[in-house]
PDB file of N, CA and C in Angstrom:
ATOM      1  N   UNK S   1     -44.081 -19.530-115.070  1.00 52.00           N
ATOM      2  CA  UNK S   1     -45.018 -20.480-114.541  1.00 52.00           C
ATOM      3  C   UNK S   1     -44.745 -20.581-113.057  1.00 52.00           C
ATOM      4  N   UNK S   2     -45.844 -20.225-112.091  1.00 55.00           N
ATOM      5  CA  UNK S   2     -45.173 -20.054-110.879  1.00 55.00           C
ATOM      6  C   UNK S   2     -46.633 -20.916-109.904  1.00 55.00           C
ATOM      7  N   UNK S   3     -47.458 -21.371-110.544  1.00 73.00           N
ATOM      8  CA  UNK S   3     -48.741 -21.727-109.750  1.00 73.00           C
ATOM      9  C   UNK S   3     -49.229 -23.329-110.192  1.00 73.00           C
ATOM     10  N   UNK S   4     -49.640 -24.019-110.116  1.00 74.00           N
ATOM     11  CA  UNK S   4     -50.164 -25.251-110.431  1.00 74.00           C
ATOM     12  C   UNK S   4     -51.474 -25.088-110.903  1.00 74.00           C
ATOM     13  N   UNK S   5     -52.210 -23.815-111.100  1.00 82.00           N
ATOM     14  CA  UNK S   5     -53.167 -23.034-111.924  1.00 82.00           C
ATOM     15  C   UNK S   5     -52.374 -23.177-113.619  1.00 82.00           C
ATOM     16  N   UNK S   6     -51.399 -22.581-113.354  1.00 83.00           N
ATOM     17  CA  UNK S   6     -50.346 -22.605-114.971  1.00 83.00           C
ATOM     18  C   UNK S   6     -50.082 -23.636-115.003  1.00 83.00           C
ATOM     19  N   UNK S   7     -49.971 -24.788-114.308  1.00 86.00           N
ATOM     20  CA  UNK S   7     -49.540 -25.907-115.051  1.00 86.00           C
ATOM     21  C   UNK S   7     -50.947 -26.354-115.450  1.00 86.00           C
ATOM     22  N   UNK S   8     -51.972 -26.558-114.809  1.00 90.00           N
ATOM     23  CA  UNK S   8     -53.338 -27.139-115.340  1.00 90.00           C
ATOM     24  C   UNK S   8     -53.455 -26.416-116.345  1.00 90.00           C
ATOM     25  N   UNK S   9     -53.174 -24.895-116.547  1.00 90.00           N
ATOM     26  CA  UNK S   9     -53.547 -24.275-117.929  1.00 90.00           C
ATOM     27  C   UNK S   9     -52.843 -24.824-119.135  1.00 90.00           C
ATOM     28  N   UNK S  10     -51.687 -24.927-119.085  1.00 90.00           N
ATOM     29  CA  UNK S  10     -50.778 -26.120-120.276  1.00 90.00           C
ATOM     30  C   UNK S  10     -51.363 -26.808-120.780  1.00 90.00           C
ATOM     31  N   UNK S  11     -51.261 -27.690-119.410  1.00 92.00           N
ATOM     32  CA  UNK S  11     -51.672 -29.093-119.718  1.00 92.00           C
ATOM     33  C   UNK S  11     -53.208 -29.320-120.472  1.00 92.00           C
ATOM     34  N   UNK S  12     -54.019 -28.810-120.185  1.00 93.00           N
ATOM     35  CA  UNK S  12     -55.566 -28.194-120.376  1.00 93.00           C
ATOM     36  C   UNK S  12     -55.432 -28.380-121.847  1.00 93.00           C
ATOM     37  N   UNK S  13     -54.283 -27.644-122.567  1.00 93.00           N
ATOM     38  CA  UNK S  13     -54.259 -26.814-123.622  1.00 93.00           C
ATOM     39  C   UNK S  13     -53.122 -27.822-124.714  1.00 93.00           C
ATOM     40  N   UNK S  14     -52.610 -28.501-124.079  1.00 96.00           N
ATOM     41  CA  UNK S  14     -51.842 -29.636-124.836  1.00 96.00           C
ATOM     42  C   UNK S  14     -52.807 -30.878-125.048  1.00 96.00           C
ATOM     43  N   UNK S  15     -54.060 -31.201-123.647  1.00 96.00           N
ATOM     44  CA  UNK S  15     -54.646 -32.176-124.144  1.00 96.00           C
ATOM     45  C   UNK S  15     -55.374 -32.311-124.738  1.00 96.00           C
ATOM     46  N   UNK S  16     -55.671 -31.025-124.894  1.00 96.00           N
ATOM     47  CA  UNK S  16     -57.300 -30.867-125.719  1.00 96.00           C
ATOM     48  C   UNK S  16     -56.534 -31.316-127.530  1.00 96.00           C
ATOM     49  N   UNK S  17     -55.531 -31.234-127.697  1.00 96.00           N
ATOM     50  CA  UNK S  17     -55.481 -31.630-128.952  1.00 96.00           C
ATOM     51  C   UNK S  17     -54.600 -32.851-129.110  1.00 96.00           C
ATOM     52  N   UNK S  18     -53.996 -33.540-127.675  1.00 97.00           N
ATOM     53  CA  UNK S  18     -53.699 -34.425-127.587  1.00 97.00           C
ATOM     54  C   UNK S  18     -53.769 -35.519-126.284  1.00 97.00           C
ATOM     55  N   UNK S  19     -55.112 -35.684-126.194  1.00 97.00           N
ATOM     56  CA  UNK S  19     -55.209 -36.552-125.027  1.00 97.00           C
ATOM     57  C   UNK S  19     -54.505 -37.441-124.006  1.00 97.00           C
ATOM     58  N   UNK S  20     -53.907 -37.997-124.900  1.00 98.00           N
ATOM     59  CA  UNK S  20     -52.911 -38.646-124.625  1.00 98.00           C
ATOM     60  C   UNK S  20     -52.013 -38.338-123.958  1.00 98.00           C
ATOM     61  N   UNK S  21     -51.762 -36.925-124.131  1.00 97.00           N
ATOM     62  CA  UNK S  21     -49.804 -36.360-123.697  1.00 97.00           C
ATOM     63  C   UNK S  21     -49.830 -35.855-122.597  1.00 97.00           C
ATOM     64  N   UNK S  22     -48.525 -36.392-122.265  1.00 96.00           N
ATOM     65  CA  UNK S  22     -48.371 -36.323-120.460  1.00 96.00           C
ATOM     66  C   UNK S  22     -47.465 -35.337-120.102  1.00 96.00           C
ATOM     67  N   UNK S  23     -47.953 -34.284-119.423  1.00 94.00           N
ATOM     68  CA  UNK S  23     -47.593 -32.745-118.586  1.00 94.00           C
ATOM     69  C   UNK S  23     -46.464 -33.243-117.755  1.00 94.00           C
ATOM     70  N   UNK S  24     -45.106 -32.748-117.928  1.00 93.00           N
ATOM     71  CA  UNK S  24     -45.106 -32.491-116.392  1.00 93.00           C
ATOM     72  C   UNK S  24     -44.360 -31.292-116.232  1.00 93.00           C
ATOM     73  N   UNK S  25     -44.139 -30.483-114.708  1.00 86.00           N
ATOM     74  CA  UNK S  25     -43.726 -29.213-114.822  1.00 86.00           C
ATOM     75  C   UNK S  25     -43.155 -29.424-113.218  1.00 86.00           C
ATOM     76  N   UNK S  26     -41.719 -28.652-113.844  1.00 86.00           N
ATOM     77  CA  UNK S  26     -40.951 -27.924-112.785  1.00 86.00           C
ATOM     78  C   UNK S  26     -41.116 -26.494-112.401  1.00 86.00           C
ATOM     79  N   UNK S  27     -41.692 -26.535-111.131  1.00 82.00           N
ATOM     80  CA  UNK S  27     -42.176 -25.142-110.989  1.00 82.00           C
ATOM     81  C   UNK S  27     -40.629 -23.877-110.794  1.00 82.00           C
ATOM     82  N   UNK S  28     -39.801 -24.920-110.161  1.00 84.00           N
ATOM     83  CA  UNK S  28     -38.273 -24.181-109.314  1.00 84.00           C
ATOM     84  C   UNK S  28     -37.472 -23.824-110.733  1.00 84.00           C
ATOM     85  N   UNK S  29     -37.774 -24.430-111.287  1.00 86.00           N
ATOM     86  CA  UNK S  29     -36.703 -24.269-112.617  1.00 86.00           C
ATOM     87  C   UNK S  29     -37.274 -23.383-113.760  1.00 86.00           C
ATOM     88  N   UNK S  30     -38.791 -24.059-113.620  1.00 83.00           N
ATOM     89  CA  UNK S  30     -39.997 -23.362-115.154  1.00 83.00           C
ATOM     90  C   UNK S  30     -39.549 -24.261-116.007  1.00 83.00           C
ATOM     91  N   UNK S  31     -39.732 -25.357-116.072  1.00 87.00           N
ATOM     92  CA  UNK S  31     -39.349 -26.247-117.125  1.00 87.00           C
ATOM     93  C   UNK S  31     -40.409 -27.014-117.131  1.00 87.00           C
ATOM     94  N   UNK S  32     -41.468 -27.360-118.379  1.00 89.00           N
ATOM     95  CA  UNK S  32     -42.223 -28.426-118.747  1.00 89.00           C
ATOM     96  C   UNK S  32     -41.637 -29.266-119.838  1.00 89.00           C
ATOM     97  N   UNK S  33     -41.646 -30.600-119.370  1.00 93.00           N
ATOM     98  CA  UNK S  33     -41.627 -31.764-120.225  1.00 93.00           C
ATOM     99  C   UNK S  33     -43.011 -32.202-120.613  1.00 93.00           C
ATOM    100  N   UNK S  34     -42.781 -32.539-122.394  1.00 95.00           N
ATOM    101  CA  UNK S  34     -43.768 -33.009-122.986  1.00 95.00           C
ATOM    102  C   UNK S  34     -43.562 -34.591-123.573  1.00 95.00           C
ATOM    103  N   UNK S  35     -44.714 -35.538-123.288  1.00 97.00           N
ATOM    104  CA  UNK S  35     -44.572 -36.649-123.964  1.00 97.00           C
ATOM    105  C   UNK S  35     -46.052 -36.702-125.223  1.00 97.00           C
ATOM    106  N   UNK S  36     -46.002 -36.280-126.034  1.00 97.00           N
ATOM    107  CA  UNK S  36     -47.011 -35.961-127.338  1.00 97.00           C
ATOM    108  C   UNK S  36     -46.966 -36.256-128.256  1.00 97.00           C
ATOM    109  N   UNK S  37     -48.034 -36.254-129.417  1.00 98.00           N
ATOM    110  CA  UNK S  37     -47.724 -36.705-130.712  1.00 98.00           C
ATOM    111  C   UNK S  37     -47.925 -35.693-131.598  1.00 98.00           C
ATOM    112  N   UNK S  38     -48.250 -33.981-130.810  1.00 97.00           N
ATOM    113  CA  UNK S  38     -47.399 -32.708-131.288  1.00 97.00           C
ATOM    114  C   UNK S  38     -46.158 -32.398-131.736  1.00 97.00           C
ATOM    115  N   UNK S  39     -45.889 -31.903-132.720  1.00 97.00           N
ATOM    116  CA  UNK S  39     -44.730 -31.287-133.118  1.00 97.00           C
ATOM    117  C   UNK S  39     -44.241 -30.236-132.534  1.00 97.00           C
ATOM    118  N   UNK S  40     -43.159 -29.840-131.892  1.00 95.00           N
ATOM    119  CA  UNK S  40     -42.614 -28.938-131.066  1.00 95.00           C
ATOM    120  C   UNK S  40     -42.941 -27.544-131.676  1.00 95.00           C
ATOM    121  N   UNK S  41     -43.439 -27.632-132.578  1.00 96.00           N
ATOM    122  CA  UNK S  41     -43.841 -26.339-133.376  1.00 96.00           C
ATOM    123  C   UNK S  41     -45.462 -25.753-132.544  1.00 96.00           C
ATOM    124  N   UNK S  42     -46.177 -26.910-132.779  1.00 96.00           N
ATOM    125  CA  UNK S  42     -47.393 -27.112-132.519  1.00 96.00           C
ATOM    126  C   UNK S  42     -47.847 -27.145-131.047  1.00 96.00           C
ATOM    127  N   UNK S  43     -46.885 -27.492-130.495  1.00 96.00           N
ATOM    128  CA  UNK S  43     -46.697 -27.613-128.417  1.00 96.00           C
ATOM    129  C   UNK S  43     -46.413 -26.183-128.019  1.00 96.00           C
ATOM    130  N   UNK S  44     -45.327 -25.338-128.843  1.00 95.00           N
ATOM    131  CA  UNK S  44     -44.621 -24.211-128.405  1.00 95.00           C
ATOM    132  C   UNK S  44     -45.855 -22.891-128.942  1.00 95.00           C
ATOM    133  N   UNK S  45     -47.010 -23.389-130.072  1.00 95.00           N
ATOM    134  CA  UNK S  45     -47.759 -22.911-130.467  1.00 95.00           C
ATOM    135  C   UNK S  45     -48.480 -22.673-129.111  1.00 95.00           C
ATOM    136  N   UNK S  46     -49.324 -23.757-128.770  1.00 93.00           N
ATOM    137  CA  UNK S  46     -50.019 -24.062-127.600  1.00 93.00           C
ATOM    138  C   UNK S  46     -50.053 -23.274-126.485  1.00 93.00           C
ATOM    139  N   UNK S  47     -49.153 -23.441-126.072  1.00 92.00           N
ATOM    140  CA  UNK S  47     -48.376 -23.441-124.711  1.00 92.00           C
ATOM    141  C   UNK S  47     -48.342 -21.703-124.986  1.00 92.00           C
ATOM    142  N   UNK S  48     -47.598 -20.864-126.060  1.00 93.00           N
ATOM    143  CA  UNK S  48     -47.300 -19.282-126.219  1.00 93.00           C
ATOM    144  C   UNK S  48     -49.125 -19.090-126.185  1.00 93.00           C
ATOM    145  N   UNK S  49     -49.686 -19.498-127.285  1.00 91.00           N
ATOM    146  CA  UNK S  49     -51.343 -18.955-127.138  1.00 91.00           C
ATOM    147  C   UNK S  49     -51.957 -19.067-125.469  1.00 91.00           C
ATOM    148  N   UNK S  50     -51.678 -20.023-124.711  1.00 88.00           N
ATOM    149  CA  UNK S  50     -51.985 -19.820-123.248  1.00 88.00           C
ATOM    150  C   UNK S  50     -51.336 -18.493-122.507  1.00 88.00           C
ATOM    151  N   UNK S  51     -50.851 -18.038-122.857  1.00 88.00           N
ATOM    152  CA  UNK S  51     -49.785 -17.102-122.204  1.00 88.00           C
ATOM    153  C   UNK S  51     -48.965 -16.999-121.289  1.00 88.00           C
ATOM    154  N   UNK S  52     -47.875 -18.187-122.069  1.00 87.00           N
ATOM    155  CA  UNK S  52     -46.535 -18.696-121.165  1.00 87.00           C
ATOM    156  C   UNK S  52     -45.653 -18.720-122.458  1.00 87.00           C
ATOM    157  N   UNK S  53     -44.481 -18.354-121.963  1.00 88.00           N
ATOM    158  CA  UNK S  53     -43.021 -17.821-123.016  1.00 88.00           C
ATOM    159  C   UNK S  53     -42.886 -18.896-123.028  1.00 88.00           C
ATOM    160  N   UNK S  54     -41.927 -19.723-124.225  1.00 90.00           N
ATOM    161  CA  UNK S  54     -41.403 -20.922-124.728  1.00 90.00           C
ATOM    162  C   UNK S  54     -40.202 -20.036-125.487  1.00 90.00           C
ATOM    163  N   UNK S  55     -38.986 -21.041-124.309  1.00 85.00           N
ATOM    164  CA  UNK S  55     -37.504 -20.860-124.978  1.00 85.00           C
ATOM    165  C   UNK S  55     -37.122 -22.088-125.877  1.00 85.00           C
TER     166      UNK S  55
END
């Protein structure tokens, strides 16, 4: 994740099935924090179908 294009794409893609949940992203590190009522199964789903790796 290197653009604030990829973070709107996430985020885009986490809210559409959870409105609610709040993005945020470290671009220096590549680290997004999620606050959702997704299951980390279901976020890491998300997030890989956008086409961004989840460790």
């Amino acid at each position: 994740m290197t653009r604030g294009g990829c973070i709107n794409a996430v985020t885009r893609e986490i809210q559409a099935q959870d409105p609610q949940a709040k993005v945020q992203a470290d671009l220096a590190s590549q680290i997004v924090t999620l606050e959702t009522i997704l299951s980390a199964e279901q976020a890491s789903r998300l997030i890989t179908d956008a086409g961004f790796p989840v460790a």
